[in-house]
Short mmCIF file of C-alpha atoms in Angstrom, two decimals:
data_model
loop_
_atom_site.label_atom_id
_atom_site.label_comp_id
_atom_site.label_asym_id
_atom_site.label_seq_id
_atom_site.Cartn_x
_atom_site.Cartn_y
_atom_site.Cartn_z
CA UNK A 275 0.00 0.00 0.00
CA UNK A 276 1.59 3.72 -0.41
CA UNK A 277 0.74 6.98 1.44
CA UNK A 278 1.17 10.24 -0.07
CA UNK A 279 2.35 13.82 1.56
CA UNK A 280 3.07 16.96 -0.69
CA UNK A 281 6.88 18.17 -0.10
CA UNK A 282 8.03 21.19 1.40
CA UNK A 283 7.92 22.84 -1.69
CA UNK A 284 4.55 22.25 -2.47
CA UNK A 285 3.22 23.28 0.75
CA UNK A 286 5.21 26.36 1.05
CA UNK A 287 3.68 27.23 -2.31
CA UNK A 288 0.05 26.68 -1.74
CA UNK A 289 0.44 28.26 1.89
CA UNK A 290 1.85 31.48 0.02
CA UNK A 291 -0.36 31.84 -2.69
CA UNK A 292 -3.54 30.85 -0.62
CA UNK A 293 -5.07 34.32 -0.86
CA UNK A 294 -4.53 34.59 -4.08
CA UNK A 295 -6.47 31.16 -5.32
CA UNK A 296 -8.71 31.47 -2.93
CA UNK A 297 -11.56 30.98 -5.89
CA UNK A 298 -9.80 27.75 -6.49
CA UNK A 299 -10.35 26.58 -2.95
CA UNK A 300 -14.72 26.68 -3.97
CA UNK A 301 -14.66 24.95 -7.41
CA UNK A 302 -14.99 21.58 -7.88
CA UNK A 303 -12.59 20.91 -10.12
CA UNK A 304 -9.42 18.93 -9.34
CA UNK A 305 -7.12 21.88 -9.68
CA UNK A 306 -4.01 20.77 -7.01
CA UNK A 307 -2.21 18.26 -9.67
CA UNK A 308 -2.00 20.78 -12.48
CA UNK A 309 -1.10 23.97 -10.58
CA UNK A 310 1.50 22.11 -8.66
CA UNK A 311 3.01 20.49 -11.68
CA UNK A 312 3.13 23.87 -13.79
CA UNK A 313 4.58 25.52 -10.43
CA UNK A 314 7.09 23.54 -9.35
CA UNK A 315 10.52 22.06 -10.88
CA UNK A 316 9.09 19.08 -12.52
CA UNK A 317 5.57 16.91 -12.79
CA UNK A 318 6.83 15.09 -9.50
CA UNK A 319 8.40 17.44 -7.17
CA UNK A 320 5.29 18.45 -5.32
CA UNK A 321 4.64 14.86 -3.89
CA UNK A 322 6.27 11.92 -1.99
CA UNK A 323 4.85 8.34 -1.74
CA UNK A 324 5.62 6.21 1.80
CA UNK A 325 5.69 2.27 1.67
CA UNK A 326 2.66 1.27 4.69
CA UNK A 327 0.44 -1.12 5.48
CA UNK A 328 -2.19 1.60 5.54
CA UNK A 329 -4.76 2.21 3.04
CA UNK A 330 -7.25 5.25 2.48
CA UNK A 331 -8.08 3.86 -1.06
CA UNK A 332 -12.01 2.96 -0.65
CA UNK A 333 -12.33 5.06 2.27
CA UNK A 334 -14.76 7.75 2.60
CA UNK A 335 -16.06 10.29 4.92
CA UNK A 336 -19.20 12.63 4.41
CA UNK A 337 -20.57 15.58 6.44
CA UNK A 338 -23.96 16.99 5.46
CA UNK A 339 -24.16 21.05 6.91
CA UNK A 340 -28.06 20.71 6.26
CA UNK A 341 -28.37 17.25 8.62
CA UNK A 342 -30.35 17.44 11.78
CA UNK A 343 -27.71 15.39 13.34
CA UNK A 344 -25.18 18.86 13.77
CA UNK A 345 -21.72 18.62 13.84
CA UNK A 346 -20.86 16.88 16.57
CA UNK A 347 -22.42 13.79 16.05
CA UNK A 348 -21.05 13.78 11.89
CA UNK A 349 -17.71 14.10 13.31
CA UNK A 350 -17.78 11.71 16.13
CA UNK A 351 -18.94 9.29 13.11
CA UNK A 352 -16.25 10.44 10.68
CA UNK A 353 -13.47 10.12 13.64
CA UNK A 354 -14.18 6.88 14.21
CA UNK A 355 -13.98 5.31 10.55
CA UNK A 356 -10.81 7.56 9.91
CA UNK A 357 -8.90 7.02 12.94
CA UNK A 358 -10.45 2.99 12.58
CA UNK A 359 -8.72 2.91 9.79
CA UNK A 360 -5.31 4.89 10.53
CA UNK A 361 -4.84 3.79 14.21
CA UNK A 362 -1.23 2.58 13.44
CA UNK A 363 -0.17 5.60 11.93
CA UNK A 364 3.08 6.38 13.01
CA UNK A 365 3.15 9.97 15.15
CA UNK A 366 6.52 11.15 12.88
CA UNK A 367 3.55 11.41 10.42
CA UNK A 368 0.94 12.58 12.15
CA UNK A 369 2.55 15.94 13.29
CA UNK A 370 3.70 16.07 9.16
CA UNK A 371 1.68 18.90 7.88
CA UNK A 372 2.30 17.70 4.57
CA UNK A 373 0.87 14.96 5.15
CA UNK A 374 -2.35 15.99 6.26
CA UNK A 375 -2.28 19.09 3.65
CA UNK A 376 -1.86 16.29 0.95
CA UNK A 377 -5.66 14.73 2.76
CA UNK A 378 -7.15 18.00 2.40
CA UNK A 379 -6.22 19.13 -0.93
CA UNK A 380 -6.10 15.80 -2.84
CA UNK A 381 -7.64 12.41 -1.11
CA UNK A 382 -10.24 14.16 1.29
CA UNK A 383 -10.97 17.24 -0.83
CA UNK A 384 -14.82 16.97 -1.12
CA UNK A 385 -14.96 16.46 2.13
CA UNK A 386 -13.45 19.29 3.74
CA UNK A 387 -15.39 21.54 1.44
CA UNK A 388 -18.70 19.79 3.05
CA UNK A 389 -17.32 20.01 6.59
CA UNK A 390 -16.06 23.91 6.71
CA UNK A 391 -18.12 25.01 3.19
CA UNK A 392 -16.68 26.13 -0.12
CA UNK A 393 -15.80 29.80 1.07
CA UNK A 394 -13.76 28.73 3.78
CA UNK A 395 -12.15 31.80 5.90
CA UNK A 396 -10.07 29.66 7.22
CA UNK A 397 -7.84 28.09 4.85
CA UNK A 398 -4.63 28.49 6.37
CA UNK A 399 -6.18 26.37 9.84
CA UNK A 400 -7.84 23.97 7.50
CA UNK A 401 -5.90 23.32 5.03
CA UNK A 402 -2.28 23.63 6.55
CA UNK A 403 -0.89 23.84 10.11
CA UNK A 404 -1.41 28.06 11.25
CA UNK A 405 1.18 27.53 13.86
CA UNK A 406 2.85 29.83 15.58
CA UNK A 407 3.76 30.36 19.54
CA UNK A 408 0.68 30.65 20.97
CA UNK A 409 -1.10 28.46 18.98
CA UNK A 410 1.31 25.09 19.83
CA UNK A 411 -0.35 22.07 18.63
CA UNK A 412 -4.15 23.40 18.48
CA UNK A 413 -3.14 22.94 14.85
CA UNK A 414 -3.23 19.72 14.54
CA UNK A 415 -6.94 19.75 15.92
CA UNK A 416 -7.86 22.53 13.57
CA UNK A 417 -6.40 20.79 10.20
CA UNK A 418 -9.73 19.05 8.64
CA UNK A 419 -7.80 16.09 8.58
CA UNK A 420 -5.76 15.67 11.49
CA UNK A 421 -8.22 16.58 14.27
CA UNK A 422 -10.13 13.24 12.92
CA UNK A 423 -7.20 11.75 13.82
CA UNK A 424 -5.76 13.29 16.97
CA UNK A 425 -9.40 13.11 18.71
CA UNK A 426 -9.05 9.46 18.34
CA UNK A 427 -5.82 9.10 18.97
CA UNK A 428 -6.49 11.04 22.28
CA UNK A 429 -9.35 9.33 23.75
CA UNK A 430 -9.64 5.24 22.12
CA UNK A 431 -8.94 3.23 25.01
CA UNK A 432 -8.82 -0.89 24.01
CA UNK A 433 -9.32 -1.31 28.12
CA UNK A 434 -13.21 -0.74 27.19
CA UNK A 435 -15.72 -2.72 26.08
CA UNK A 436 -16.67 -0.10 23.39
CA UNK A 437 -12.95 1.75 22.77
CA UNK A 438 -14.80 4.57 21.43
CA UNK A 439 -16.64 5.40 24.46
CA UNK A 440 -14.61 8.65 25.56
CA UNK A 441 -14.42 9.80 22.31
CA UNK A 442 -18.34 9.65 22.30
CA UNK A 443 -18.46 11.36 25.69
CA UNK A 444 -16.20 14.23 24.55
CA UNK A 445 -18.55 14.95 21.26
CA UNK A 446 -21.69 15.28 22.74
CA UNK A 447 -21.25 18.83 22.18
CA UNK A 448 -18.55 20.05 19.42
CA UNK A 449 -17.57 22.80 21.99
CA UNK A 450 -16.56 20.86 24.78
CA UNK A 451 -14.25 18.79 22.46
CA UNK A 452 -12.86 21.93 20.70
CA UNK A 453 -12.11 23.71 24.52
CA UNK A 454 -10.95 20.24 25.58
CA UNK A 455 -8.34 19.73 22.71
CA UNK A 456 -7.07 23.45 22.30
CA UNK A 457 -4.68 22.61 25.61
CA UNK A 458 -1.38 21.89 26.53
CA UNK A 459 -2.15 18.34 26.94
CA UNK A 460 -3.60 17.26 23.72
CA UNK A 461 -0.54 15.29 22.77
CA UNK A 462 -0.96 13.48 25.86
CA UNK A 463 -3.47 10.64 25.52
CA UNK A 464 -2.50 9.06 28.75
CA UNK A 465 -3.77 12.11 30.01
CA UNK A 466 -6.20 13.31 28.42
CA UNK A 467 -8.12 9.96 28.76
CA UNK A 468 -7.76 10.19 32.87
CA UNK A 469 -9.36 13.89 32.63
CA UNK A 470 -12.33 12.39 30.39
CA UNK A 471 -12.37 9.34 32.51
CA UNK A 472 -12.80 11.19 36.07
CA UNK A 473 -15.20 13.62 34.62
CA UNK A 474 -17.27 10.69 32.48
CA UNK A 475 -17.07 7.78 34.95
CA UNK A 476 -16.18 9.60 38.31
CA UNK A 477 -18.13 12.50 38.70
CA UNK A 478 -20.63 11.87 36.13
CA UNK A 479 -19.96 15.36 34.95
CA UNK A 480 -22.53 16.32 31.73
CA UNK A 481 -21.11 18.86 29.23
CA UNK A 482 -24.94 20.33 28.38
CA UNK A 483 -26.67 23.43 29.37
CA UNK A 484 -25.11 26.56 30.11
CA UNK A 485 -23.98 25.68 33.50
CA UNK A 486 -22.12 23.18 31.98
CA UNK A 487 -20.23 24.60 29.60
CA UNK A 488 -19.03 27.27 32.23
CA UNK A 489 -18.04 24.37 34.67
CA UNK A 490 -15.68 22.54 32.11
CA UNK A 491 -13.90 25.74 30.38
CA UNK A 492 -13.26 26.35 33.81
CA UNK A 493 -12.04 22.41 34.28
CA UNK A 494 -9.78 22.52 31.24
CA UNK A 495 -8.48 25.81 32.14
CA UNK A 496 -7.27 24.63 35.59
CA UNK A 497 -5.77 22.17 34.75
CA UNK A 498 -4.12 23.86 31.80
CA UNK A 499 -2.76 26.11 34.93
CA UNK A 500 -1.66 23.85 36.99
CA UNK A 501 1.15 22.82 34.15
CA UNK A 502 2.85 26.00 35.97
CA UNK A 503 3.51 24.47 39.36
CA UNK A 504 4.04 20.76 37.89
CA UNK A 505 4.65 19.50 34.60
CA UNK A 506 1.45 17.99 33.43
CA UNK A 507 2.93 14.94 31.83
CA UNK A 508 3.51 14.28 35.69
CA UNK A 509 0.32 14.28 37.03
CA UNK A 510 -0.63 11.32 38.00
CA UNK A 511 -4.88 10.17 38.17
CA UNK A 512 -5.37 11.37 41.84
CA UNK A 513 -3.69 14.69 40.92
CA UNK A 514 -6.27 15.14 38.15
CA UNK A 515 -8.89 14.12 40.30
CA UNK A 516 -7.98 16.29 42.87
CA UNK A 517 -7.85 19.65 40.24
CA UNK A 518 -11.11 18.37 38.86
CA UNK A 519 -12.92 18.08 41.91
CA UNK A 520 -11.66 21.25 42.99
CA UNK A 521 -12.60 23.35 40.14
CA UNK A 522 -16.40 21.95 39.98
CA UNK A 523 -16.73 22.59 43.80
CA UNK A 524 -18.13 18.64 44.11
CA UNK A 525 -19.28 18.99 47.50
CA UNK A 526 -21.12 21.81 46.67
CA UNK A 527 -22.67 20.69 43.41
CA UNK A 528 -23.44 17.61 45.24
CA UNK A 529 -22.32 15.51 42.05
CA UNK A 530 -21.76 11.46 42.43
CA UNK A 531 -17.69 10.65 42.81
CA UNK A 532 -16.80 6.76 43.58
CA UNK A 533 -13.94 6.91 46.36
#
């Protein structure tokens, strides 16, 4: 089987002429493979194939703006047949924006234009990795492609009966997983599974409702704060637990915990 990725070349090309086809980005038309060969030093400089056991061949992905469903439930479904299918993909390539740039503009195309529309203000987040020093790796969860991945990479856990079950928690509501993956953890799966874990399982915390979505921007936030005192890749479970039940007041909310 064989993977594809764009080279530096090509994705310092698009990225700097982005404005500028910016009509291109809404047509239809397969325009990548023709621009990039007429732009760069020969027909094959603006990809790269990689030998893998991985195959995106006959797979396909569809999001439907008009569905009742909404967004969160179309991408909880999408995440779990694209990270199904890539769950072995090595991490070396999953923080490649070439890679993922090569999904969005050539094997995943249609898609992206059904999941953030034709006129997408956004291209540089979408398509590419908009990365600079405040942003970290939110990228990678803002890159049509790669947050499929990353949220699955994040929260499948084999230990359960259905391995998807956190990633269903988290995308109940398309908010909570953006606030939840936007932090300095979200590279972290270890992690980030214990914080969905105690809040899923523990305190039987639900996202809805206003109320709700106060209580866990305030969660991720203080936890996101205490990676100034202690490094959070050293927090162990009853450290989490302990910033988690501090932050929602438990006593006081009078939520279930299992000691």
């Amino acid at each position: 089987m064989t993977l594809y990725m764009f080279t530096h070349t090509a994705v310092s090309i698009l990225k700097d002429r982005a404005k500028e086809n910016k009509e291109e980005y809404q047509n239809t038309d397969d325009w990548i493979k023709e621009y990039l060969t007429e732009n760069t030093l020969n027909k094959n400089d603006w990809y790269v194939s990689i030998n893998s056991q991985l195959d995106l061949s006959d797979l396909k992905l569809h999001f439907d703006r008009s569905n009742k469903e909404g967004e969160a439930i179309q991408d909880l479904r999408n995440i779990k047949i694209f990270f199904g299918r890539l769950k072995e993909l090595p991490l070396d390539i999953a923080t490649d924006e070439r890679f993922w740039s090569y999904l969005t503009h050539v094997t995943f195309r249609d898609y992206v234009q059904q999941r953030w529309g034709k006129e997408d203000n956004n291209l540089l987040e979408h398509y590419f990795f908009k990365a600079n020093k405040t942003e970290g790796d939110r990228a990678l969860l803002r890159n049509a492609m790669a947050r499929l991945w990353w949220y699955g990479y994040l929260t499948y856990d084999e230990k359960r009966t259905n391995p998807f079950e956190l990633t269903e928690y988290l995308f109940k509501i398309i908010d909570f997983a953006q606030q939840f993956g936007e932090r300095t953890y979200s590279r972290n799966p270890v992690l980030a599974r214990d914080i969905l874990t105690i809040l899923k399982d523990e305190f039987q915390f639900s996202p809805q409702g206003t109320q709700g979505r106060l209580d866990y921007r305030k969660v991720f936030k203080d936890i996101n704060q205490a990676g100034g005192v202690k490094v959070l890749d050293f927090l162990d479970y009853e450290d989490i637990r302990g910033i988690i039940g501090k932050s929602l007041e438990v006593s006081k909310l009078g939520l279930v915990t299992n000691s």
